[in-house]
Every structure is written in structure tokens, then in C-alpha cells.
PDB file of C-alpha atoms in Angstrom:
ATOM      1  CA  UNK A1105     -70.598 132.874  60.247  1.00 60.00           C
ATOM      2  CA  UNK A1106     -67.067 133.581  61.448  1.00 64.00           C
ATOM      3  CA  UNK A1107     -67.207 135.359  64.823  1.00 68.00           C
ATOM      4  CA  UNK A1108     -64.694 137.980  63.648  1.00 73.00           C
ATOM      5  CA  UNK A1109     -67.297 139.281  61.200  1.00 86.00           C
ATOM      6  CA  UNK A1110     -70.434 139.180  63.354  1.00 87.00           C
ATOM      7  CA  UNK A1111     -70.431 142.962  63.885  1.00 93.00           C
ATOM      8  CA  UNK A1112     -69.947 143.757  60.208  1.00 96.00           C
ATOM      9  CA  UNK A1113     -72.014 143.545  57.058  1.00 97.00           C
ATOM     10  CA  UNK A1114     -71.772 143.714  53.291  1.00 98.00           C
ATOM     11  CA  UNK A1115     -74.376 145.821  51.532  1.00 98.00           C
ATOM     12  CA  UNK A1116     -76.133 144.584  48.395  1.00 98.00           C
ATOM     13  CA  UNK A1117     -77.302 147.277  45.967  1.00 97.00           C
ATOM     14  CA  UNK A1118     -79.099 146.651  42.700  1.00 93.00           C
ATOM     15  CA  UNK A1119     -78.939 148.845  39.635  1.00 89.00           C
ATOM     16  CA  UNK A1120     -82.075 149.457  37.606  1.00 85.00           C
ATOM     17  CA  UNK A1121     -83.877 152.350  35.997  1.00 80.00           C
ATOM     18  CA  UNK A1122     -87.373 153.766  36.016  1.00 78.00           C
ATOM     19  CA  UNK A1123     -87.776 153.401  32.250  1.00 73.00           C
ATOM     20  CA  UNK A1124     -89.933 150.295  32.727  1.00 70.00           C
ATOM     21  CA  UNK A1125     -92.161 151.749  35.458  1.00 73.00           C
ATOM     22  CA  UNK A1126     -92.853 151.133  39.122  1.00 77.00           C
ATOM     23  CA  UNK A1127     -94.058 147.553  38.712  1.00 81.00           C
ATOM     24  CA  UNK A1128     -90.723 146.596  37.188  1.00 77.00           C
ATOM     25  CA  UNK A1129     -88.860 148.181  40.114  1.00 81.00           C
ATOM     26  CA  UNK A1130     -91.008 146.145  42.521  1.00 87.00           C
ATOM     27  CA  UNK A1131     -90.027 143.031  40.591  1.00 86.00           C
ATOM     28  CA  UNK A1132     -86.358 144.062  40.758  1.00 86.00           C
ATOM     29  CA  UNK A1133     -86.655 144.540  44.532  1.00 91.00           C
ATOM     30  CA  UNK A1134     -88.269 141.116  44.878  1.00 93.00           C
ATOM     31  CA  UNK A1135     -85.501 139.436  42.891  1.00 92.00           C
ATOM     32  CA  UNK A1136     -82.828 141.260  44.883  1.00 95.00           C
ATOM     33  CA  UNK A1137     -84.357 140.332  48.238  1.00 97.00           C
ATOM     34  CA  UNK A1138     -84.588 136.693  47.157  1.00 96.00           C
ATOM     35  CA  UNK A1139     -80.922 136.738  46.144  1.00 96.00           C
ATOM     36  CA  UNK A1140     -79.799 138.314  49.427  1.00 98.00           C
ATOM     37  CA  UNK A1141     -81.853 135.820  51.440  1.00 98.00           C
ATOM     38  CA  UNK A1142     -80.408 132.980  49.389  1.00 97.00           C
ATOM     39  CA  UNK A1143     -76.837 134.187  49.895  1.00 97.00           C
ATOM     40  CA  UNK A1144     -77.348 134.548  53.640  1.00 97.00           C
ATOM     41  CA  UNK A1145     -79.095 131.195  54.000  1.00 96.00           C
ATOM     42  CA  UNK A1146     -76.463 129.346  51.956  1.00 96.00           C
ATOM     43  CA  UNK A1147     -74.064 129.304  54.900  1.00 92.00           C
ATOM     44  CA  UNK A1148     -71.155 129.917  52.522  1.00 94.00           C
ATOM     45  CA  UNK A1149     -70.579 133.602  53.219  1.00 94.00           C
ATOM     46  CA  UNK A1150     -68.684 134.573  56.385  1.00 93.00           C
ATOM     47  CA  UNK A1151     -70.604 137.823  56.777  1.00 95.00           C
ATOM     48  CA  UNK A1152     -74.201 139.002  56.671  1.00 96.00           C
ATOM     49  CA  UNK A1153     -75.395 140.506  53.390  1.00 98.00           C
ATOM     50  CA  UNK A1154     -77.875 143.386  53.805  1.00 98.00           C
ATOM     51  CA  UNK A1155     -80.099 144.533  50.948  1.00 98.00           C
ATOM     52  CA  UNK A1156     -79.943 148.324  50.681  1.00 98.00           C
ATOM     53  CA  UNK A1157     -82.347 148.729  47.797  1.00 94.00           C
ATOM     54  CA  UNK A1158     -82.470 149.402  44.120  1.00 91.00           C
ATOM     55  CA  UNK A1159     -80.731 152.510  42.839  1.00 92.00           C
ATOM     56  CA  UNK A1160     -82.548 154.033  39.872  1.00 89.00           C
ATOM     57  CA  UNK A1161     -80.720 157.368  39.554  1.00 92.00           C
ATOM     58  CA  UNK A1162     -77.334 158.985  40.012  1.00 94.00           C
ATOM     59  CA  UNK A1163     -78.539 160.646  43.230  1.00 96.00           C
ATOM     60  CA  UNK A1164     -79.735 157.347  44.702  1.00 95.00           C
ATOM     61  CA  UNK A1165     -76.398 155.695  43.863  1.00 96.00           C
ATOM     62  CA  UNK A1166     -74.421 158.574  45.380  1.00 97.00           C
ATOM     63  CA  UNK A1167     -76.579 158.556  48.528  1.00 98.00           C
ATOM     64  CA  UNK A1168     -76.119 154.802  49.045  1.00 98.00           C
ATOM     65  CA  UNK A1169     -72.350 154.956  48.540  1.00 97.00           C
ATOM     66  CA  UNK A1170     -72.031 157.981  50.842  1.00 98.00           C
ATOM     67  CA  UNK A1171     -73.946 156.069  53.517  1.00 98.00           C
ATOM     68  CA  UNK A1172     -71.718 153.010  52.979  1.00 98.00           C
ATOM     69  CA  UNK A1173     -68.597 155.162  53.268  1.00 98.00           C
ATOM     70  CA  UNK A1174     -69.842 156.522  56.600  1.00 98.00           C
ATOM     71  CA  UNK A1175     -71.241 153.316  58.134  1.00 98.00           C
ATOM     72  CA  UNK A1176     -68.591 151.556  60.218  1.00 97.00           C
ATOM     73  CA  UNK A1177     -70.494 148.229  60.131  1.00 97.00           C
ATOM     74  CA  UNK A1178     -70.415 148.238  56.318  1.00 98.00           C
ATOM     75  CA  UNK A1179     -67.120 146.814  55.087  1.00 97.00           C
ATOM     76  CA  UNK A1180     -68.037 146.699  51.407  1.00 98.00           C
ATOM     77  CA  UNK A1181     -70.760 146.634  48.786  1.00 98.00           C
ATOM     78  CA  UNK A1182     -71.948 143.997  46.327  1.00 98.00           C
ATOM     79  CA  UNK A1183     -73.546 145.520  43.226  1.00 96.00           C
ATOM     80  CA  UNK A1184     -75.696 143.875  40.571  1.00 92.00           C
ATOM     81  CA  UNK A1185     -77.232 145.472  37.477  1.00 88.00           C
ATOM     82  CA  UNK A1186     -80.701 143.976  37.013  1.00 81.00           C
ATOM     83  CA  UNK A1187     -81.962 145.875  33.987  1.00 72.00           C
ATOM     84  CA  UNK A1188     -80.753 147.268  30.697  1.00 67.00           C
ATOM     85  CA  UNK A1189     -78.260 150.183  30.812  1.00 65.00           C
ATOM     86  CA  UNK A1190     -78.322 151.633  34.340  1.00 72.00           C
ATOM     87  CA  UNK A1191     -74.515 151.966  34.546  1.00 80.00           C
ATOM     88  CA  UNK A1192     -74.073 155.616  33.541  1.00 84.00           C
ATOM     89  CA  UNK A1193     -75.971 156.692  36.632  1.00 89.00           C
ATOM     90  CA  UNK A1194     -73.337 154.983  38.815  1.00 91.00           C
ATOM     91  CA  UNK A1195     -70.303 157.027  37.686  1.00 93.00           C
ATOM     92  CA  UNK A1196     -70.396 159.800  40.307  1.00 94.00           C
ATOM     93  CA  UNK A1197     -71.224 157.433  43.164  1.00 95.00           C
ATOM     94  CA  UNK A1198     -68.414 155.065  42.178  1.00 95.00           C
ATOM     95  CA  UNK A1199     -65.944 157.949  42.051  1.00 95.00           C
ATOM     96  CA  UNK A1200     -66.888 158.904  45.625  1.00 95.00           C
ATOM     97  CA  UNK A1201     -66.962 155.367  47.053  1.00 96.00           C
ATOM     98  CA  UNK A1202     -64.001 154.325  49.264  1.00 96.00           C
ATOM     99  CA  UNK A1203     -64.545 150.710  50.378  1.00 97.00           C
ATOM    100  CA  UNK A1204     -64.181 147.304  48.690  1.00 97.00           C
ATOM    101  CA  UNK A1205     -66.660 146.609  45.931  1.00 97.00           C
ATOM    102  CA  UNK A1206     -67.764 143.346  44.385  1.00 97.00           C
ATOM    103  CA  UNK A1207     -69.537 143.355  41.033  1.00 95.00           C
ATOM    104  CA  UNK A1208     -71.814 140.300  40.896  1.00 94.00           C
ATOM    105  CA  UNK A1209     -72.299 139.546  37.204  1.00 91.00           C
ATOM    106  CA  UNK A1210     -75.309 137.217  37.204  1.00 88.00           C
ATOM    107  CA  UNK A1211     -78.873 136.748  36.029  1.00 85.00           C
ATOM    108  CA  UNK A1212     -81.750 136.298  38.464  1.00 84.00           C
ATOM    109  CA  UNK A1213     -83.072 133.253  36.590  1.00 82.00           C
ATOM    110  CA  UNK A1214     -80.849 130.249  36.024  1.00 81.00           C
ATOM    111  CA  UNK A1215     -82.494 129.543  32.661  1.00 78.00           C
ATOM    112  CA  UNK A1216     -83.984 131.835  30.049  1.00 77.00           C
ATOM    113  CA  UNK A1217     -87.654 130.846  29.498  1.00 77.00           C
ATOM    114  CA  UNK A1218     -87.397 130.535  25.714  1.00 79.00           C
ATOM    115  CA  UNK A1219     -90.896 129.048  25.315  1.00 84.00           C
ATOM    116  CA  UNK A1220     -92.669 131.943  27.058  1.00 83.00           C
ATOM    117  CA  UNK A1221     -90.243 134.843  26.706  1.00 77.00           C
ATOM    118  CA  UNK A1222     -91.673 138.204  25.691  1.00 74.00           C
ATOM    119  CA  UNK A1223     -90.368 141.775  25.421  1.00 69.00           C
ATOM    120  CA  UNK A1224     -91.419 142.634  28.981  1.00 70.00           C
ATOM    121  CA  UNK A1225     -89.284 139.797  30.299  1.00 72.00           C
ATOM    122  CA  UNK A1226     -86.394 140.837  28.073  1.00 69.00           C
ATOM    123  CA  UNK A1227     -86.591 144.497  29.078  1.00 65.00           C
ATOM    124  CA  UNK A1228     -86.861 143.774  32.790  1.00 68.00           C
ATOM    125  CA  UNK A1229     -84.169 141.070  32.973  1.00 68.00           C
ATOM    126  CA  UNK A1230     -81.219 142.502  31.086  1.00 66.00           C
ATOM    127  CA  UNK A1231     -78.494 141.869  33.654  1.00 69.00           C
ATOM    128  CA  UNK A1232     -76.385 140.302  30.906  1.00 65.00           C
ATOM    129  CA  UNK A1233     -76.295 143.667  29.131  1.00 70.00           C
ATOM    130  CA  UNK A1234     -76.424 145.903  32.206  1.00 75.00           C
ATOM    131  CA  UNK A1235     -73.582 144.055  33.937  1.00 78.00           C
ATOM    132  CA  UNK A1236     -71.356 144.244  30.847  1.00 82.00           C
ATOM    133  CA  UNK A1237     -71.942 147.974  30.536  1.00 85.00           C
ATOM    134  CA  UNK A1238     -71.251 148.371  34.259  1.00 86.00           C
ATOM    135  CA  UNK A1239     -67.952 146.505  33.857  1.00 85.00           C
ATOM    136  CA  UNK A1240     -67.045 148.870  31.024  1.00 86.00           C
ATOM    137  CA  UNK A1241     -67.715 151.874  33.303  1.00 88.00           C
ATOM    138  CA  UNK A1242     -65.338 150.403  35.916  1.00 86.00           C
ATOM    139  CA  UNK A1243     -62.658 149.913  33.292  1.00 87.00           C
ATOM    140  CA  UNK A1244     -63.036 153.468  32.011  1.00 89.00           C
ATOM    141  CA  UNK A1245     -62.813 154.780  35.597  1.00 90.00           C
ATOM    142  CA  UNK A1246     -59.767 152.536  36.208  1.00 90.00           C
ATOM    143  CA  UNK A1247     -61.351 151.325  39.473  1.00 89.00           C
ATOM    144  CA  UNK A1248     -60.360 148.312  41.495  1.00 90.00           C
ATOM    145  CA  UNK A1249     -63.133 145.839  42.138  1.00 93.00           C
ATOM    146  CA  UNK A1250     -63.734 142.125  42.403  1.00 95.00           C
ATOM    147  CA  UNK A1251     -65.893 140.611  39.666  1.00 94.00           C
ATOM    148  CA  UNK A1252     -67.719 137.352  40.247  1.00 95.00           C
ATOM    149  CA  UNK A1253     -69.477 135.938  37.185  1.00 92.00           C
ATOM    150  CA  UNK A1254     -71.861 133.022  37.145  1.00 92.00           C
ATOM    151  CA  UNK A1255     -75.232 132.030  38.495  1.00 92.00           C
ATOM    152  CA  UNK A1256     -75.762 133.466  41.992  1.00 95.00           C
ATOM    153  CA  UNK A1257     -77.131 130.228  43.528  1.00 96.00           C
ATOM    154  CA  UNK A1258     -74.189 128.089  42.403  1.00 96.00           C
ATOM    155  CA  UNK A1259     -71.846 126.972  45.175  1.00 96.00           C
ATOM    156  CA  UNK A1260     -68.681 128.018  43.316  1.00 97.00           C
ATOM    157  CA  UNK A1261     -70.079 131.533  42.733  1.00 96.00           C
ATOM    158  CA  UNK A1262     -71.012 131.883  46.401  1.00 96.00           C
ATOM    159  CA  UNK A1263     -67.574 130.715  47.475  1.00 95.00           C
ATOM    160  CA  UNK A1264     -65.969 133.377  45.238  1.00 96.00           C
ATOM    161  CA  UNK A1265     -68.154 136.035  46.847  1.00 95.00           C
TER     162      UNK A1265
END
């Protein structure tokens, strides 16, 4: 890590919804923690990434962004939409947010398990849809952000982050 950034951090916040129940949110948290650990352990990012949880409602999103705005160590937020259609709940929080934001447009799994896929997997792993909707919200709000698309473990994706 570059010494200039050792006292700073980037927050990682995941978008989901409670539609699929508490077990799905636990799975989302597990995926998010694995991604954050992987990003930090890659050695490619010049700053520590800190997982700040999964936001499942407009209030949770607003609370996280308010905390990020007020935390001097936080110099920006990486967001990722894990499930289907959580983006509408991010509108108010995004409008209040004042620091750099990176939208990581990725899937947790590198490959889709076509041989074993079922509706539970599809419902709980809809980043492809959720991230596109989230990008649309940004465009409608005319907000600046950095978008990085690709698989989160790939070197070129990590270098873009």
C-alpha cells in the first residue's frame, strides 16, 4: 500500500433487498466480505477497502452515505448491487452523498452454473440486472461516478479500481 494512503480507506457497500429473506442477505454479506478480502489481499489497490455492510432499504443507504460523508478516513465508496432491483432505494442516499463513488459492475461468480442453476440462485445473484438498473439511476440523477465492469478477481478490473 502507498504510504500516502495508509490513514485512509474506501468503503464497500452492497445493494440488496429483503425480498428473498434473511438467509439470502447472509449469503450476500458472505459474498461481499469475500470480495473485499480478495481486493485487499490482491496487493493491487493502494488503499484499504472496508466492508460497511449490505444496504437493504433507503434508510440504510442514506445512513451509510451520511456516515461516509462525515468520516474523514473515508475518501470514497465502492458500491455493488448483488440482487435484483435494489437501485430505487439508493436515490435519496446518492443525492446526499458528497465523495467519490465507484460503481463496481460485476458478478460474484466468475461462471454461471448452468448445469445446477435454479430460481433461488437466479433470484439471489442478479447483479447483472441490479447493476444495470443502478447505472440507469445514476444517469437519471446526472451523477458523476466511475464505473468498472468485469469480473472482480481479474487483474485488469482490480487495476481499474
